Amino acid sequence: MAKSPYFRRPKYAEAIKDALLNPGPLDAGILSGLFLSGIRRVGKTTFIKQDLIPAIEADGAIAIYADLWADKAKSSTDLVTETVKAVAHQLATPGSGILGRLKGLNLGAVGFSFGFQIDSIGANNGATLGQVFQEITDLAHTDVVLIIDEVQQAMATDEGNNLLHALKAARDQVNLNPQRSGRLLIVGTGSHKSLVADMTSRRTQPFAGAMYQDYAPLGDDFVEWIHQAMTAAPGYKIPDLAVMQEGFRTMGNRPEELLQAVNILQSYEHDPNVAFPIICSTKAATAANAEIANMEGLGELALVIFDKIASGSPNGVKNLYSADALAEYSKAIGSPVDSGQVQGMTNRMVDLNFIQRLGHGTFIPADPLVSKAWLANKALQAMPKP
């Protein structure tokens, strides 16, 4: 369909890269870390691999990428240390590609000579992450950007939390060294918005004070790129551009969903401008209702709490534990409810990514599509029966 299999986002990548490698007065928090989050399946990982990492490397820095969902059987620490080991091995290998990308170094066919055994990284009495990153920045004379995808996974276990504290210590060891030759910059990304945001806002977290941003999802320009590719290839049934763009928004700006909807459209004989919105609405409702079905497994209290949040202000709902709110819940489920039960359930709903905590006592639905489907179902049930 297209000359390139991937839609490039160079301006977005350059903006993040510049903030990391050349922070301005308003980017000071980024030296403590940058944490990006967005709902699932909006293209975060693809953007990181295809746009952000190449932009970082083109500027002469070293990018190290670790995905905490890459192997569920391995711990967060193992996944990160294995990735760091692999990069250290490349830096120690004469003629490796990573050496050729480092600017200002005349290494010839010589690799780095580290003061530690690479295979000892993370082992008892082996090299610490702080030592590893200190030596890499000293020898490479450049910044190292460690990108951890699905970073919220590290918060789920004591081992993972120990890893986060070790990374914070490594960051400080490198960045607070007055003779440093480069900095250690840590980027965390994830699909669990509340947990990722908590990593930067809660004082008990090792990266408290770091910068948090919502990931910018793909927009109308991505849909136009798909539309142009289809137009250039014969035989496709294609809705008008504006219709396709609206359908993309209906499905939550999820690129895979758009491509699936386009493929489904090819099997319909109807007018594409009529069929495509129906396909997109159906896909969005199906995905949202599946999430609602999962939430139903938590019981009635979860549902009445979610209803209060979804029906409230788009800027967030407060007072979930007030006397009036407790009376509402008790009436809805037919039994007394206390504040401890509500707090326990909201914490569980945050953990399961059904709702997002914006601040102390303020909540919104984690996925707008689920909220939209919930309200649509509620309106349908409220309609008088014939």
JSON list of N, CA, C and O in Angstrom, two decimals, residues 8-9 21 63 84 87 93 96 155 175 183-184 191 216 219-220 229 256 262 288 321 324 337-338 340 346 371 379 381:
[
{"chain": "A", "resi": 8, "resn": "ARG", "atom": "N", "xyz": [6.40, 8.06, 9.52]},
{"chain": "A", "resi": 8, "resn": "ARG", "atom": "CA", "xyz": [7.43, 8.74, 10.31]},
{"chain": "A", "resi": 8, "resn": "ARG", "atom": "C", "xyz": [6.87, 9.94, 11.07]},
{"chain": "A", "resi": 8, "resn": "ARG", "atom": "O", "xyz": [5.99, 10.65, 10.58]},
{"chain": "A", "resi": 9, "resn": "ARG", "atom": "N", "xyz": [7.42, 10.14, 12.27]},
{"chain": "A", "resi": 9, "resn": "ARG", "atom": "CA", "xyz": [7.03, 11.29, 13.10]},
{"chain": "A", "resi": 9, "resn": "ARG", "atom": "C", "xyz": [8.29, 12.05, 13.52]},
{"chain": "A", "resi": 9, "resn": "ARG", "atom": "O", "xyz": [8.62, 12.14, 14.72]},
{"chain": "A", "resi": 21, "resn": "LEU", "atom": "N", "xyz": [18.50, 15.75, 25.26]},
{"chain": "A", "resi": 21, "resn": "LEU", "atom": "CA", "xyz": [19.93, 15.97, 25.06]},
{"chain": "A", "resi": 21, "resn": "LEU", "atom": "C", "xyz": [20.34, 17.43, 25.18]},
{"chain": "A", "resi": 21, "resn": "LEU", "atom": "O", "xyz": [21.50, 17.74, 25.46]},
{"chain": "A", "resi": 63, "resn": "ALA", "atom": "N", "xyz": [21.56, 4.97, 22.72]},
{"chain": "A", "resi": 63, "resn": "ALA", "atom": "CA", "xyz": [20.21, 4.61, 23.16]},
{"chain": "A", "resi": 63, "resn": "ALA", "atom": "C", "xyz": [20.19, 3.13, 23.54]},
{"chain": "A", "resi": 63, "resn": "ALA", "atom": "O", "xyz": [20.67, 2.28, 22.79]},
{"chain": "A", "resi": 84, "resn": "VAL", "atom": "N", "xyz": [21.58, -4.18, 28.97]},
{"chain": "A", "resi": 84, "resn": "VAL", "atom": "CA", "xyz": [22.79, -3.38, 29.22]},
{"chain": "A", "resi": 84, "resn": "VAL", "atom": "C", "xyz": [24.04, -4.21, 28.90]},
{"chain": "A", "resi": 84, "resn": "VAL", "atom": "O", "xyz": [25.00, -3.69, 28.30]},
{"chain": "A", "resi": 87, "resn": "VAL", "atom": "N", "xyz": [24.65, -4.28, 25.12]},
{"chain": "A", "resi": 87, "resn": "VAL", "atom": "CA", "xyz": [25.22, -3.03, 24.62]},
{"chain": "A", "resi": 87, "resn": "VAL", "atom": "C", "xyz": [26.68, -2.91, 25.02]},
{"chain": "A", "resi": 87, "resn": "VAL", "atom": "O", "xyz": [27.53, -2.48, 24.22]},
{"chain": "A", "resi": 93, "resn": "THR", "atom": "N", "xyz": [33.37, -4.58, 21.37]},
{"chain": "A", "resi": 93, "resn": "THR", "atom": "CA", "xyz": [33.69, -5.37, 20.18]},
{"chain": "A", "resi": 93, "resn": "THR", "atom": "C", "xyz": [34.22, -4.46, 19.07]},
{"chain": "A", "resi": 93, "resn": "THR", "atom": "O", "xyz": [33.51, -3.56, 18.61]},
{"chain": "A", "resi": 96, "resn": "SER", "atom": "N", "xyz": [32.11, -2.76, 15.80]},
{"chain": "A", "resi": 96, "resn": "SER", "atom": "CA", "xyz": [30.66, -2.89, 15.94]},
{"chain": "A", "resi": 96, "resn": "SER", "atom": "C", "xyz": [29.96, -1.62, 15.46]},
{"chain": "A", "resi": 96, "resn": "SER", "atom": "O", "xyz": [30.53, -0.53, 15.47]},
{"chain": "A", "resi": 155, "resn": "MET", "atom": "N", "xyz": [6.99, -1.74, 39.12]},
{"chain": "A", "resi": 155, "resn": "MET", "atom": "CA", "xyz": [6.39, -1.38, 40.40]},
{"chain": "A", "resi": 155, "resn": "MET", "atom": "C", "xyz": [5.64, -2.54, 41.04]},
{"chain": "A", "resi": 155, "resn": "MET", "atom": "O", "xyz": [5.24, -2.46, 42.20]},
{"chain": "A", "resi": 175, "resn": "ASN", "atom": "N", "xyz": [25.28, 11.67, 36.78]},
{"chain": "A", "resi": 175, "resn": "ASN", "atom": "CA", "xyz": [24.94, 13.07, 36.49]},
{"chain": "A", "resi": 175, "resn": "ASN", "atom": "C", "xyz": [25.47, 14.05, 37.53]},
{"chain": "A", "resi": 175, "resn": "ASN", "atom": "O", "xyz": [25.67, 15.23, 37.21]},
{"chain": "A", "resi": 183, "resn": "ARG", "atom": "N", "xyz": [25.86, 12.20, 30.33]},
{"chain": "A", "resi": 183, "resn": "ARG", "atom": "CA", "xyz": [24.82, 12.02, 31.34]},
{"chain": "A", "resi": 183, "resn": "ARG", "atom": "C", "xyz": [24.06, 10.72, 31.10]},
{"chain": "A", "resi": 183, "resn": "ARG", "atom": "O", "xyz": [24.04, 10.20, 29.98]},
{"chain": "A", "resi": 184, "resn": "LEU", "atom": "N", "xyz": [23.43, 10.22, 32.15]},
{"chain": "A", "resi": 184, "resn": "LEU", "atom": "CA", "xyz": [22.52, 9.10, 32.03]},
{"chain": "A", "resi": 184, "resn": "LEU", "atom": "C", "xyz": [21.11, 9.65, 32.09]},
{"chain": "A", "resi": 184, "resn": "LEU", "atom": "O", "xyz": [20.69, 10.24, 33.09]},
{"chain": "A", "resi": 191, "resn": "SER", "atom": "N", "xyz": [1.61, 1.93, 29.36]},
{"chain": "A", "resi": 191, "resn": "SER", "atom": "CA", "xyz": [0.20, 2.04, 28.99]},
{"chain": "A", "resi": 191, "resn": "SER", "atom": "C", "xyz": [-0.71, 2.19, 30.21]},
{"chain": "A", "resi": 191, "resn": "SER", "atom": "O", "xyz": [-1.92, 2.31, 30.06]},
{"chain": "A", "resi": 216, "resn": "ALA", "atom": "N", "xyz": [1.63, 11.65, 22.70]},
{"chain": "A", "resi": 216, "resn": "ALA", "atom": "CA", "xyz": [0.79, 12.26, 21.66]},
{"chain": "A", "resi": 216, "resn": "ALA", "atom": "C", "xyz": [0.42, 11.19, 20.63]},
{"chain": "A", "resi": 216, "resn": "ALA", "atom": "O", "xyz": [1.29, 10.71, 19.90]},
{"chain": "A", "resi": 219, "resn": "GLY", "atom": "N", "xyz": [-2.39, 11.25, 14.51]},
{"chain": "A", "resi": 219, "resn": "GLY", "atom": "CA", "xyz": [-3.51, 12.13, 14.19]},
{"chain": "A", "resi": 219, "resn": "GLY", "atom": "C", "xyz": [-3.98, 12.02, 12.75]},
{"chain": "A", "resi": 219, "resn": "GLY", "atom": "O", "xyz": [-3.74, 11.01, 12.07]},
{"chain": "A", "resi": 220, "resn": "ASP", "atom": "N", "xyz": [-4.60, 13.09, 12.29]},
{"chain": "A", "resi": 220, "resn": "ASP", "atom": "CA", "xyz": [-5.17, 13.10, 10.94]},
{"chain": "A", "resi": 220, "resn": "ASP", "atom": "C", "xyz": [-4.12, 12.90, 9.86]},
{"chain": "A", "resi": 220, "resn": "ASP", "atom": "O", "xyz": [-4.43, 12.35, 8.79]},
{"chain": "A", "resi": 229, "resn": "ALA", "atom": "N", "xyz": [-1.91, 6.23, 0.28]},
{"chain": "A", "resi": 229, "resn": "ALA", "atom": "CA", "xyz": [-1.35, 4.95, -0.14]},
{"chain": "A", "resi": 229, "resn": "ALA", "atom": "C", "xyz": [-2.41, 4.07, -0.79]},
{"chain": "A", "resi": 229, "resn": "ALA", "atom": "O", "xyz": [-2.16, 3.40, -1.80]},
{"chain": "A", "resi": 256, "resn": "GLU", "atom": "N", "xyz": [-3.56, 0.02, 14.47]},
{"chain": "A", "resi": 256, "resn": "GLU", "atom": "CA", "xyz": [-3.90, -1.35, 14.07]},
{"chain": "A", "resi": 256, "resn": "GLU", "atom": "C", "xyz": [-5.40, -1.49, 13.84]},
{"chain": "A", "resi": 256, "resn": "GLU", "atom": "O", "xyz": [-5.83, -2.21, 12.93]},
{"chain": "A", "resi": 262, "resn": "VAL", "atom": "N", "xyz": [-10.18, -1.01, 7.67]},
{"chain": "A", "resi": 262, "resn": "VAL", "atom": "CA", "xyz": [-10.03, -0.87, 6.22]},
{"chain": "A", "resi": 262, "resn": "VAL", "atom": "C", "xyz": [-10.12, -2.23, 5.55]},
{"chain": "A", "resi": 262, "resn": "VAL", "atom": "O", "xyz": [-10.75, -2.38, 4.49]},
{"chain": "A", "resi": 288, "resn": "ALA", "atom": "N", "xyz": [-14.54, -1.91, 23.83]},
{"chain": "A", "resi": 288, "resn": "ALA", "atom": "CA", "xyz": [-14.92, -1.26, 25.09]},
{"chain": "A", "resi": 288, "resn": "ALA", "atom": "C", "xyz": [-15.78, -2.17, 25.94]},
{"chain": "A", "resi": 288, "resn": "ALA", "atom": "O", "xyz": [-15.59, -2.27, 27.16]},
{"chain": "A", "resi": 321, "resn": "TYR", "atom": "N", "xyz": [-15.42, 9.40, 48.34]},
{"chain": "A", "resi": 321, "resn": "TYR", "atom": "CA", "xyz": [-15.55, 8.82, 49.67]},
{"chain": "A", "resi": 321, "resn": "TYR", "atom": "C", "xyz": [-16.45, 9.66, 50.58]},
{"chain": "A", "resi": 321, "resn": "TYR", "atom": "O", "xyz": [-16.52, 9.41, 51.79]},
{"chain": "A", "resi": 324, "resn": "ASP", "atom": "N", "xyz": [-22.31, 11.56, 51.03]},
{"chain": "A", "resi": 324, "resn": "ASP", "atom": "CA", "xyz": [-23.33, 11.49, 49.97]},
{"chain": "A", "resi": 324, "resn": "ASP", "atom": "C", "xyz": [-23.00, 10.38, 48.98]},
{"chain": "A", "resi": 324, "resn": "ASP", "atom": "O", "xyz": [-23.89, 9.65, 48.54]},
{"chain": "A", "resi": 337, "resn": "VAL", "atom": "N", "xyz": [-22.16, 0.55, 52.53]},
{"chain": "A", "resi": 337, "resn": "VAL", "atom": "CA", "xyz": [-20.80, 0.67, 51.99]},
{"chain": "A", "resi": 337, "resn": "VAL", "atom": "C", "xyz": [-20.06, 1.70, 52.82]},
{"chain": "A", "resi": 337, "resn": "VAL", "atom": "O", "xyz": [-20.59, 2.79, 53.10]},
{"chain": "A", "resi": 338, "resn": "ASP", "atom": "N", "xyz": [-18.84, 1.39, 53.25]},
{"chain": "A", "resi": 338, "resn": "ASP", "atom": "CA", "xyz": [-18.05, 2.37, 53.99]},
{"chain": "A", "resi": 338, "resn": "ASP", "atom": "C", "xyz": [-16.89, 2.88, 53.16]},
{"chain": "A", "resi": 338, "resn": "ASP", "atom": "O", "xyz": [-16.58, 2.33, 52.09]},
{"chain": "A", "resi": 340, "resn": "GLY", "atom": "N", "xyz": [-13.70, 2.75, 53.60]},
{"chain": "A", "resi": 340, "resn": "GLY", "atom": "CA", "xyz": [-12.59, 1.81, 53.41]},
{"chain": "A", "resi": 340, "resn": "GLY", "atom": "C", "xyz": [-12.82, 0.88, 52.24]},
{"chain": "A", "resi": 340, "resn": "GLY", "atom": "O", "xyz": [-11.89, 0.58, 51.47]},
{"chain": "A", "resi": 346, "resn": "THR", "atom": "N", "xyz": [-11.27, 1.47, 44.65]},
{"chain": "A", "resi": 346, "resn": "THR", "atom": "CA", "xyz": [-10.69, 2.41, 43.70]},
{"chain": "A", "resi": 346, "resn": "THR", "atom": "C", "xyz": [-9.21, 2.11, 43.47]},
{"chain": "A", "resi": 346, "resn": "THR", "atom": "O", "xyz": [-8.72, 2.19, 42.34]},
{"chain": "A", "resi": 371, "resn": "SER", "atom": "N", "xyz": [-15.40, 4.60, 28.66]},
{"chain": "A", "resi": 371, "resn": "SER", "atom": "CA", "xyz": [-16.35, 5.53, 29.26]},
{"chain": "A", "resi": 371, "resn": "SER", "atom": "C", "xyz": [-17.49, 5.85, 28.29]},
{"chain": "A", "resi": 371, "resn": "SER", "atom": "O", "xyz": [-18.67, 5.87, 28.67]},
{"chain": "A", "resi": 379, "resn": "ALA", "atom": "N", "xyz": [-27.52, 4.92, 28.53]},
{"chain": "A", "resi": 379, "resn": "ALA", "atom": "CA", "xyz": [-28.61, 5.65, 27.88]},
{"chain": "A", "resi": 379, "resn": "ALA", "atom": "C", "xyz": [-29.59, 4.69, 27.21]},
{"chain": "A", "resi": 379, "resn": "ALA", "atom": "O", "xyz": [-30.81, 4.91, 27.23]},
{"chain": "A", "resi": 381, "resn": "GLN", "atom": "N", "xyz": [-30.25, 1.60, 28.11]},
{"chain": "A", "resi": 381, "resn": "GLN", "atom": "CA", "xyz": [-31.04, 0.92, 29.14]},
{"chain": "A", "resi": 381, "resn": "GLN", "atom": "C", "xyz": [-32.11, 1.83, 29.73]},
{"chain": "A", "resi": 381, "resn": "GLN", "atom": "O", "xyz": [-33.16, 1.35, 30.21]}
]
